[in-house]
mmCIF file of C-alpha atoms in Angstrom:
data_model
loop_
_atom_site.group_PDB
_atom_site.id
_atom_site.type_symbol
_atom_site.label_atom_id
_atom_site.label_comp_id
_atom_site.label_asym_id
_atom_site.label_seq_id
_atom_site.Cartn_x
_atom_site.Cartn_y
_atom_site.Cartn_z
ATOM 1 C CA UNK A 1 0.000 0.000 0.000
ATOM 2 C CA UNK A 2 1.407 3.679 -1.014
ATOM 3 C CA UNK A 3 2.136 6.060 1.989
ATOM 4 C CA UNK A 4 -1.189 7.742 0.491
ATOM 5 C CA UNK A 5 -3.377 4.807 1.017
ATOM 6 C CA UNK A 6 -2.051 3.968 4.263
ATOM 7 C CA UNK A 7 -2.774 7.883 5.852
ATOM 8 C CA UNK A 8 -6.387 7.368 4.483
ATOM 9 C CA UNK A 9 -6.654 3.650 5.920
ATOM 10 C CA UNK A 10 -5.212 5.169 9.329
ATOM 11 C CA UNK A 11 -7.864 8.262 8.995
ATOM 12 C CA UNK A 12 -10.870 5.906 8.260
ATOM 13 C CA UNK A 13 -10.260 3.853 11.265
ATOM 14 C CA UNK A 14 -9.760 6.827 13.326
ATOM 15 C CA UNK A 15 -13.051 7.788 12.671
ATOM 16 C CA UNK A 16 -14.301 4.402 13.127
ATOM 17 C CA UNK A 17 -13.480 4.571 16.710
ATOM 18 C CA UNK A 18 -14.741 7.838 17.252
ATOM 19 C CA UNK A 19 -18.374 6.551 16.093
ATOM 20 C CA UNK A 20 -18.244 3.877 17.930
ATOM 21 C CA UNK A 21 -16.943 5.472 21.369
ATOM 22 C CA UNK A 22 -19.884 8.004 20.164
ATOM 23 C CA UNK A 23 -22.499 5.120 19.900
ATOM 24 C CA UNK A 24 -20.994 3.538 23.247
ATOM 25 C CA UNK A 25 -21.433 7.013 25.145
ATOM 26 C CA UNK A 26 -24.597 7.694 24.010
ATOM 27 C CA UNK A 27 -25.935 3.756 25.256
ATOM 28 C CA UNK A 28 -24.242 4.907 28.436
ATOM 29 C CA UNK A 29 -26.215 8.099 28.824
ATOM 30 C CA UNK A 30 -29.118 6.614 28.215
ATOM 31 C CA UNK A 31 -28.740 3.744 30.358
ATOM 32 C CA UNK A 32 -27.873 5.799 33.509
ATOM 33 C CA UNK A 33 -30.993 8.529 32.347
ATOM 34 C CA UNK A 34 -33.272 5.099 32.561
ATOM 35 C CA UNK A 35 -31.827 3.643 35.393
ATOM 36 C CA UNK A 36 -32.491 7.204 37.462
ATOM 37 C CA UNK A 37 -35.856 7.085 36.154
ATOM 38 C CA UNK A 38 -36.746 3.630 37.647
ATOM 39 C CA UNK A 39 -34.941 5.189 41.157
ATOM 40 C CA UNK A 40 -36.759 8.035 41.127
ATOM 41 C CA UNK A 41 -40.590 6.108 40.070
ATOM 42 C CA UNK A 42 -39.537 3.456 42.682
ATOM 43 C CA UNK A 43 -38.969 7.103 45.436
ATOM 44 C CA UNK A 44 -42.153 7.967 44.288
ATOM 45 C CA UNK A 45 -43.833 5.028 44.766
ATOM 46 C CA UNK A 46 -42.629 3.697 47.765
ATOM 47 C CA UNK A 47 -44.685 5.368 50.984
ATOM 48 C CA UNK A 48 -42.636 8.022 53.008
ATOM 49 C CA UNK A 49 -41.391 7.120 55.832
ATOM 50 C CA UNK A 50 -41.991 9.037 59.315
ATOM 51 C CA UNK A 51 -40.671 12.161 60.286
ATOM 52 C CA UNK A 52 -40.586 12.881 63.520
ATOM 53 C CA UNK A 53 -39.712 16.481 64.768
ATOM 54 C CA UNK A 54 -38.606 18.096 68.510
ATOM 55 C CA UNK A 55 -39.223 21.837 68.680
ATOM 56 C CA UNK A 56 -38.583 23.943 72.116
ATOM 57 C CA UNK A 57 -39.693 27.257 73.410
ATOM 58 C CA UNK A 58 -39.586 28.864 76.679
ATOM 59 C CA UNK A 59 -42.044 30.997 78.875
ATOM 60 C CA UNK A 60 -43.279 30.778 75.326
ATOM 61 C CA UNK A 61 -40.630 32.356 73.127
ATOM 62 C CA UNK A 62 -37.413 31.465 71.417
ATOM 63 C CA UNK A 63 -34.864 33.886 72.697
ATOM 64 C CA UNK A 64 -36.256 35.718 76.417
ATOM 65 C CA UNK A 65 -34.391 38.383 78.715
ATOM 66 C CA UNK A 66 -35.137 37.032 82.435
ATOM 67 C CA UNK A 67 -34.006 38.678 86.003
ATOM 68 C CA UNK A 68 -32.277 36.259 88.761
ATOM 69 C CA UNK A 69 -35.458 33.946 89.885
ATOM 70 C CA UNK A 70 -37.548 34.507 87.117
ATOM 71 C CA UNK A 71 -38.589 30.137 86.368
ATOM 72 C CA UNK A 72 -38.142 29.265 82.915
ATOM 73 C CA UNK A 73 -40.653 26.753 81.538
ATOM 74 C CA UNK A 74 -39.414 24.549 78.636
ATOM 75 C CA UNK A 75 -42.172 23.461 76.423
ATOM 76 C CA UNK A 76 -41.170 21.037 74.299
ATOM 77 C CA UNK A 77 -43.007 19.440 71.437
ATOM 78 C CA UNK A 78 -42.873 16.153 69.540
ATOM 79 C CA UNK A 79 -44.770 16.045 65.605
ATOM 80 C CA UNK A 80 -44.709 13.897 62.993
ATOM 81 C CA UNK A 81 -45.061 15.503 59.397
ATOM 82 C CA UNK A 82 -46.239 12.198 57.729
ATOM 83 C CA UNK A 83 -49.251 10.158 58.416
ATOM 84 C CA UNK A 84 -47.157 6.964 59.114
ATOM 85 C CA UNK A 85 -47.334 6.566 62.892
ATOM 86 C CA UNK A 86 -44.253 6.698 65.521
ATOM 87 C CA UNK A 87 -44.299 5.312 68.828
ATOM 88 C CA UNK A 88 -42.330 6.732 71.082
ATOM 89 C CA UNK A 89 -42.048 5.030 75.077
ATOM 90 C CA UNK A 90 -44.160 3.090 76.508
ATOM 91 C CA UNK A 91 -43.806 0.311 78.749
ATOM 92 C CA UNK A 92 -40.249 1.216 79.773
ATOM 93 C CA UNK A 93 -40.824 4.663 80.256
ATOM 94 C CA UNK A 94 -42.826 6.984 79.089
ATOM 95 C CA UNK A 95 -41.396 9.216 76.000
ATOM 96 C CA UNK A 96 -40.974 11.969 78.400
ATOM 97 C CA UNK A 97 -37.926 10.505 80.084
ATOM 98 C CA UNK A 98 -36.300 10.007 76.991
ATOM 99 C CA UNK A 99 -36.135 13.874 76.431
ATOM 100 C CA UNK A 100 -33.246 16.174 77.783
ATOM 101 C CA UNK A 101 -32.174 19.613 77.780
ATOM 102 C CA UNK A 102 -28.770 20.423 76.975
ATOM 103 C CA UNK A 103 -26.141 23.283 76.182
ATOM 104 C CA UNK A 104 -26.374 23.756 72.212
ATOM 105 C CA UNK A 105 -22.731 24.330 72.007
ATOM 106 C CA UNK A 106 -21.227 21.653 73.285
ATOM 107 C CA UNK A 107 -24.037 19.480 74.226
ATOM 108 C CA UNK A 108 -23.496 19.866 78.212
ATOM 109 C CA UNK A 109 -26.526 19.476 80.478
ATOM 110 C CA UNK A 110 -28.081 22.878 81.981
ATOM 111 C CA UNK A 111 -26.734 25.073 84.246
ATOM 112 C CA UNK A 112 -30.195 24.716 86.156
ATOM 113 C CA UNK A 113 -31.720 21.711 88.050
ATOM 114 C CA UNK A 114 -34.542 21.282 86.058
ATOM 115 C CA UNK A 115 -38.078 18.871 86.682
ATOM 116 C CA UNK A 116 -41.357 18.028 84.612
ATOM 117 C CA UNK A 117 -44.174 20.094 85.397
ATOM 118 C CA UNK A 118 -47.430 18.385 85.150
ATOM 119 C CA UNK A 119 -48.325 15.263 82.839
ATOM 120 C CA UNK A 120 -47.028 14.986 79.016
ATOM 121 C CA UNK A 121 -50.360 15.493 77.071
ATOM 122 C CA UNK A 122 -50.909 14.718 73.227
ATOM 123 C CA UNK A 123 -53.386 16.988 71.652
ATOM 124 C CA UNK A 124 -55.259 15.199 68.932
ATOM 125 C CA UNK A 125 -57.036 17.343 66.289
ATOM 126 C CA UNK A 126 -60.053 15.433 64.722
ATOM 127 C CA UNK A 127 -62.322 16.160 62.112
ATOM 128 C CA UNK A 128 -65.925 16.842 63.326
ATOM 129 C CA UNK A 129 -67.888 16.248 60.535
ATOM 130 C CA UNK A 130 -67.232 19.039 58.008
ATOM 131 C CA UNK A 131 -67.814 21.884 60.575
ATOM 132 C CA UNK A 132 -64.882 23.314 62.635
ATOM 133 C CA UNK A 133 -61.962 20.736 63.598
ATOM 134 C CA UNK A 134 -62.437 19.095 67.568
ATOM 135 C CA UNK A 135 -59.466 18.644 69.674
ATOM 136 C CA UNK A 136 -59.323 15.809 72.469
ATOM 137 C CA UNK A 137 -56.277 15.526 74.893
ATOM 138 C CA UNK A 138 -54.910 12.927 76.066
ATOM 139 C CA UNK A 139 -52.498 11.922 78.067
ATOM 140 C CA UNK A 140 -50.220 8.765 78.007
ATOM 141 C CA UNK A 141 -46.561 7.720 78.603
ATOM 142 C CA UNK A 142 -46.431 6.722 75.242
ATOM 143 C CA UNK A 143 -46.792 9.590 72.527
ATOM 144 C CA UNK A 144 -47.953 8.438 69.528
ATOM 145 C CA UNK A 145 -47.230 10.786 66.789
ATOM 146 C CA UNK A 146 -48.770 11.087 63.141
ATOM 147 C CA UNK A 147 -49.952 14.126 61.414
ATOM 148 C CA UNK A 148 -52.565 16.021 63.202
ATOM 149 C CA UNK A 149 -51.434 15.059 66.334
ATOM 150 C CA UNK A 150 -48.524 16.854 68.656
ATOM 151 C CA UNK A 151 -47.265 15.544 72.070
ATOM 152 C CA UNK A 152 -45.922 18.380 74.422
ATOM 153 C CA UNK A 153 -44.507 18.217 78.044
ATOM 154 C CA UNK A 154 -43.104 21.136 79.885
ATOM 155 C CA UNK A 155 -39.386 20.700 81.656
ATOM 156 C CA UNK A 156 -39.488 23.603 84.214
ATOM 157 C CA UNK A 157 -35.855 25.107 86.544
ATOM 158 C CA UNK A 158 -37.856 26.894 89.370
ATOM 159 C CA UNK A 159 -37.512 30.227 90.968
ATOM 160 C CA UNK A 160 -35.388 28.865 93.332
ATOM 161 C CA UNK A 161 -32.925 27.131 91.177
ATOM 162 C CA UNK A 162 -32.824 30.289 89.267
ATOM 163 C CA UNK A 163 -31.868 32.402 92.338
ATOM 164 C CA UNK A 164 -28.373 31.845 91.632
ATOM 165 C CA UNK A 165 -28.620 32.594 87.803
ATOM 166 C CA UNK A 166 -25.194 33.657 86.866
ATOM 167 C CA UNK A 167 -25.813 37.132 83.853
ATOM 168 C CA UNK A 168 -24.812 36.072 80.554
ATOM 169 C CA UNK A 169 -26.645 34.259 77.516
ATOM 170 C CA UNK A 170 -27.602 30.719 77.524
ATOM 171 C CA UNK A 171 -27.804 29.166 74.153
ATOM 172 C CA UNK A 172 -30.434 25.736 75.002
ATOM 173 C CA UNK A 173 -32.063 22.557 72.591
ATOM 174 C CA UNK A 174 -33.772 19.591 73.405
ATOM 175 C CA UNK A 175 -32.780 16.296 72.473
ATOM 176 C CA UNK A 176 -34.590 12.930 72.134
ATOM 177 C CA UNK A 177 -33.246 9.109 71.459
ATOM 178 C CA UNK A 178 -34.840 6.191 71.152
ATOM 179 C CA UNK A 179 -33.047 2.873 70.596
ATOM 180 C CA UNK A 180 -33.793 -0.702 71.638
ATOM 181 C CA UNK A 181 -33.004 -4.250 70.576
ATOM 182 C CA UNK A 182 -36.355 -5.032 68.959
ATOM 183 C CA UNK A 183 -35.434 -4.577 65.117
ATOM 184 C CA UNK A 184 -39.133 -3.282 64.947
ATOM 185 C CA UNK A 185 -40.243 0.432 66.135
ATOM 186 C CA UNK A 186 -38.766 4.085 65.031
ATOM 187 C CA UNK A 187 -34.924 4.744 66.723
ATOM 188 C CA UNK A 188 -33.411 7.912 66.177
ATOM 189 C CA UNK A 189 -32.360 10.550 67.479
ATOM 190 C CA UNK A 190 -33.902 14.133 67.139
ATOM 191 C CA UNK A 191 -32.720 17.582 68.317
ATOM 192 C CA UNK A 192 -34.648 20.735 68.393
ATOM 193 C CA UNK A 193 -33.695 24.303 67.108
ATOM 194 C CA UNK A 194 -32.084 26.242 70.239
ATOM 195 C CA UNK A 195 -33.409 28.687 72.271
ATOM 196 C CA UNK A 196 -31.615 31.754 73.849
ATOM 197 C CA UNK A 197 -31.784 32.897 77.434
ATOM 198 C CA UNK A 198 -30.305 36.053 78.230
ATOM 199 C CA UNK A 199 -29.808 36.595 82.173
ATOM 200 C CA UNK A 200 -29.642 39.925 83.027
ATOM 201 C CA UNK A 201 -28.440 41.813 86.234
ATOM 202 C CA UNK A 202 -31.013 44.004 88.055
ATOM 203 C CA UNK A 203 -29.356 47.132 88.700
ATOM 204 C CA UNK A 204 -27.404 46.812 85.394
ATOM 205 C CA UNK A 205 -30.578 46.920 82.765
ATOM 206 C CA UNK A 206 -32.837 49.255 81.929
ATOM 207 C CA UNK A 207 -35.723 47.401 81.222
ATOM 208 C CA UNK A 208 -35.475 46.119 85.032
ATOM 209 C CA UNK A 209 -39.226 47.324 85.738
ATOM 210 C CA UNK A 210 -40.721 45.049 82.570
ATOM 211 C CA UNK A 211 -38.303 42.236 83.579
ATOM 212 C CA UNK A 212 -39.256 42.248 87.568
ATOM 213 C CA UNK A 213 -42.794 41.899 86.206
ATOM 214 C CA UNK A 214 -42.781 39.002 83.955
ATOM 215 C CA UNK A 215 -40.764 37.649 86.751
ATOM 216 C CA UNK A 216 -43.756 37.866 88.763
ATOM 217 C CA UNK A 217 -46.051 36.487 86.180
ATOM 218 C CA UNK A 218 -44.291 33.579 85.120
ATOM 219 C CA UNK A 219 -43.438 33.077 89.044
ATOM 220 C CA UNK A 220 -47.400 32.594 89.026
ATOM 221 C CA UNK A 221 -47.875 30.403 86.311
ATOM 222 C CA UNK A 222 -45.240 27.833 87.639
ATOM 223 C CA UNK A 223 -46.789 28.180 91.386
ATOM 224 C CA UNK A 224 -49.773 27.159 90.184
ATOM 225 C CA UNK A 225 -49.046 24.702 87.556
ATOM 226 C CA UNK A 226 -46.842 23.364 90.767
ATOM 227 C CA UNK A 227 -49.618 23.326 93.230
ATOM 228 C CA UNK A 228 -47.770 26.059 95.266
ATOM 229 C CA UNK A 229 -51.208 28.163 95.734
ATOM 230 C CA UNK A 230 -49.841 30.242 98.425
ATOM 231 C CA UNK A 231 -46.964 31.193 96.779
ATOM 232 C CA UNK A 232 -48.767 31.527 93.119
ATOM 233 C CA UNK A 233 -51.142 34.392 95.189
ATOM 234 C CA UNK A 234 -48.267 36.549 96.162
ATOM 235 C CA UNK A 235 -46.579 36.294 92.923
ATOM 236 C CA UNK A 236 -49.758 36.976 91.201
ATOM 237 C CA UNK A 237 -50.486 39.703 93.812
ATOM 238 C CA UNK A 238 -47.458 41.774 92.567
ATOM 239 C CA UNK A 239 -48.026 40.995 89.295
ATOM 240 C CA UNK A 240 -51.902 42.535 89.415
ATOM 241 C CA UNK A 241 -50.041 45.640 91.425
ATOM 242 C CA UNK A 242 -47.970 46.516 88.826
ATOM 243 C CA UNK A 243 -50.294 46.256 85.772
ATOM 244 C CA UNK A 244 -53.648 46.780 87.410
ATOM 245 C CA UNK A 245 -55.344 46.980 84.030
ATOM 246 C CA UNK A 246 -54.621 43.463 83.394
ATOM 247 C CA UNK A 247 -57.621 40.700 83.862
ATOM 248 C CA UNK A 248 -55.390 38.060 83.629
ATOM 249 C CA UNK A 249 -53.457 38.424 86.932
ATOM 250 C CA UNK A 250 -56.235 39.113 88.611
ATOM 251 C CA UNK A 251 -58.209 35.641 87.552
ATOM 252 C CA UNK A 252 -54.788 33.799 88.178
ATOM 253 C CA UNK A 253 -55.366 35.820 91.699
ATOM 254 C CA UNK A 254 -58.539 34.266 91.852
ATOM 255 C CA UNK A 255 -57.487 30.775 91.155
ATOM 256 C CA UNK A 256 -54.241 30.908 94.098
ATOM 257 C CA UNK A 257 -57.350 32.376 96.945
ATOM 258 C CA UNK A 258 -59.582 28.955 95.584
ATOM 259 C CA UNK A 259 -57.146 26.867 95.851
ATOM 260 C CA UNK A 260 -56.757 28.050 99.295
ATOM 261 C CA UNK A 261 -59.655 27.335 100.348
ATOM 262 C CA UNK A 262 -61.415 30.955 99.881
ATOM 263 C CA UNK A 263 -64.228 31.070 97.789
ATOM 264 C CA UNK A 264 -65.803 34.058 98.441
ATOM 265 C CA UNK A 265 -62.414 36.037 98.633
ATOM 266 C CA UNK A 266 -62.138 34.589 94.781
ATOM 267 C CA UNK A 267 -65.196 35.181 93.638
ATOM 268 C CA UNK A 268 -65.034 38.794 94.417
ATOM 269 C CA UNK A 269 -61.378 38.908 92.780
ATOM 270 C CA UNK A 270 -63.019 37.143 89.554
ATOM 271 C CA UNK A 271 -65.565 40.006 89.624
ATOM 272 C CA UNK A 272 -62.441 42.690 89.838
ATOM 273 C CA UNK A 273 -60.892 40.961 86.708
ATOM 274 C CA UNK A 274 -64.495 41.491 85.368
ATOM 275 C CA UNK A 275 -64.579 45.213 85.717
ATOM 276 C CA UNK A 276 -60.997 45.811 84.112
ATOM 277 C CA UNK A 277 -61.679 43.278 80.654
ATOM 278 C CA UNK A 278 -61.614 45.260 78.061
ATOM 279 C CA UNK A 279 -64.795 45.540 75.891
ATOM 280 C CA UNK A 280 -64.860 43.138 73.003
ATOM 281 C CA UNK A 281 -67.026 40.908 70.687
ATOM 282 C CA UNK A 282 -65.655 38.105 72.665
ATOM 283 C CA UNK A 283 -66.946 37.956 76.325
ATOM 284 C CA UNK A 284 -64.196 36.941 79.092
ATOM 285 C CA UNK A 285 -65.522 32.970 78.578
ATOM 286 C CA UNK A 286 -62.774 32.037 81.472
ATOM 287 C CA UNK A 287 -63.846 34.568 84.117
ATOM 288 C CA UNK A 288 -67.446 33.310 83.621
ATOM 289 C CA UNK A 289 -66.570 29.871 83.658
ATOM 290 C CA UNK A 290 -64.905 30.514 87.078
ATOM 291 C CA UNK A 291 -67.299 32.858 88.572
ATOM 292 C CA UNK A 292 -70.406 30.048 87.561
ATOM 293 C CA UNK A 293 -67.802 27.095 89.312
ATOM 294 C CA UNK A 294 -67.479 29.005 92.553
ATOM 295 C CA UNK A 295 -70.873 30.191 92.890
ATOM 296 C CA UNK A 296 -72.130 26.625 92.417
ATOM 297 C CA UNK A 297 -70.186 25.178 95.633
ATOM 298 C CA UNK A 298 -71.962 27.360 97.913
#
């Protein structure tokens, strides 16, 4: 063959292979574009899984300035996004136990001794028929979470391990694990966006009247929530003295004298409250509700 022939033999084949790597790449494309296809039917198909979530607030905010004292309730909340149940404790403790607070930074416990407050409670939210949604509570050791339902607790650090409050900012989450040998049932571990605490010093803020005042009226919730009644009626005492145009200390006034024993002394209190609700479409159901209660028991 002349030198001529050969270079065109040589360019020929040359473009031989380039087709066929060309016809090779292309079967590879379309292989892997097929392939992702059946992944992403079989996704789609296939029923999602559960999703449980942990969220956190406390005294009913995500970042709060407090005074020395002030108790700090932790609310914490379990959901589940999808509508395939999770079980979560039971007969080895309730999912309550399983939950802890803990320094988001390095994952310490708190600073503050802290204790439940009251019973975990799921909230159920049920349809009623077409008309507006009902909502039953109930409350269990196990929380059994699916969409539509939300289990909450409340993790409370007293006024009195508060005393000692050191100023500075606290950066908190909430974590919750679940493991166990039985290869059936959700395990996991969840964490909750933080929360941010910010403990100030009395004589060096200048919001110290606002501060020594929700003091006083988260002092009352957690006295009464902790059976304390005495102590919930002084707290709630100050509390009405320094916003006297506030019902709502004055019917948590009411409920410390009941519990006391004094229903009379409340019932006049309730009426107090009455006189300083604000006029609205809405009448002050919880006042009446109270005021109907005591006057029933004499």
């Amino acid at each position: 063959m002349t030198p001529a022939g050969r270079r065109l033999a040589a360019a020929f084949a040359a473009i031989a292979l380039i087709l066929v790597a060309s016809w090779i790449a292309r079967r590879s494309i379309e292989s892997d574009r097929r392939a992702g296809m059946a992944r992403a039917l079989t996704a789609a198909d296939a029923p999602p899984g559960p999703q449980p979530a942990l969220s956190l607030n406390v005294n009913g905010n995500r970042r709060i300035e407090v005074l020395p004292s002030t108790p700090l309730l932790f609310a914490v909340s379990l959901t589940n996004r999808s509508d395939q149940e999770v079980t979560i404790g039971g007969r080895l403790g309730s999912w309550a136990s399983r939950v802890r607070l803990t320094q988001a930074e390095t994952g310490a416990a708190l600073s503050w001794s802290v204790a439940p407050l009251g019973r975990p409670e799921t909230i159920v939210i049920t349809a009623n028929g077409g008309g507006a949604p009902g909502i039953d509570v109930e409350t269990s050791g196990a929380a059994v979470v699916r969409s539509g339902r939300v289990s909450r607790m409340i993790l409370a650090a007293s006024p009195e391990a508060m005393a000692g409050a050191r100023p500075g900012t606290y950066v908190m989450r909430a974590e919750l694990e679940q493991g166990g040998l039985m290869p059936w049932g959700w395990r996991g571990h969840l964490v909750s966006a933080p929360v941010t605490i910010v403990v100030r010093e009395a004589d060096r803020t200048s919001n110290r009247e606002a501060l020594e005042g929700a003091r006083s009226a988260m002092s009352t919730h957690y006295f009464l929530a902790a059976d304390r009644p005495e102590d919930a009626r002084r707290a709630a005492l100050d509390w009405s003295q320094r916003d006297p145009k506030n019902p709502v200390p004055l019917m948590l006034l009411g409920d410390a004298v009941a519990a006391l024993g004094r229903p009379r002394a409340a019932l006049t209190i309730y009426r107090a409250a009455l006189k300083v609700s604000p006029r609205s479409y809405e009448p002050p159901a919880l006042l009446y509700d109270r005021i109907v209660k005591l006057s029933a028991r004499k």
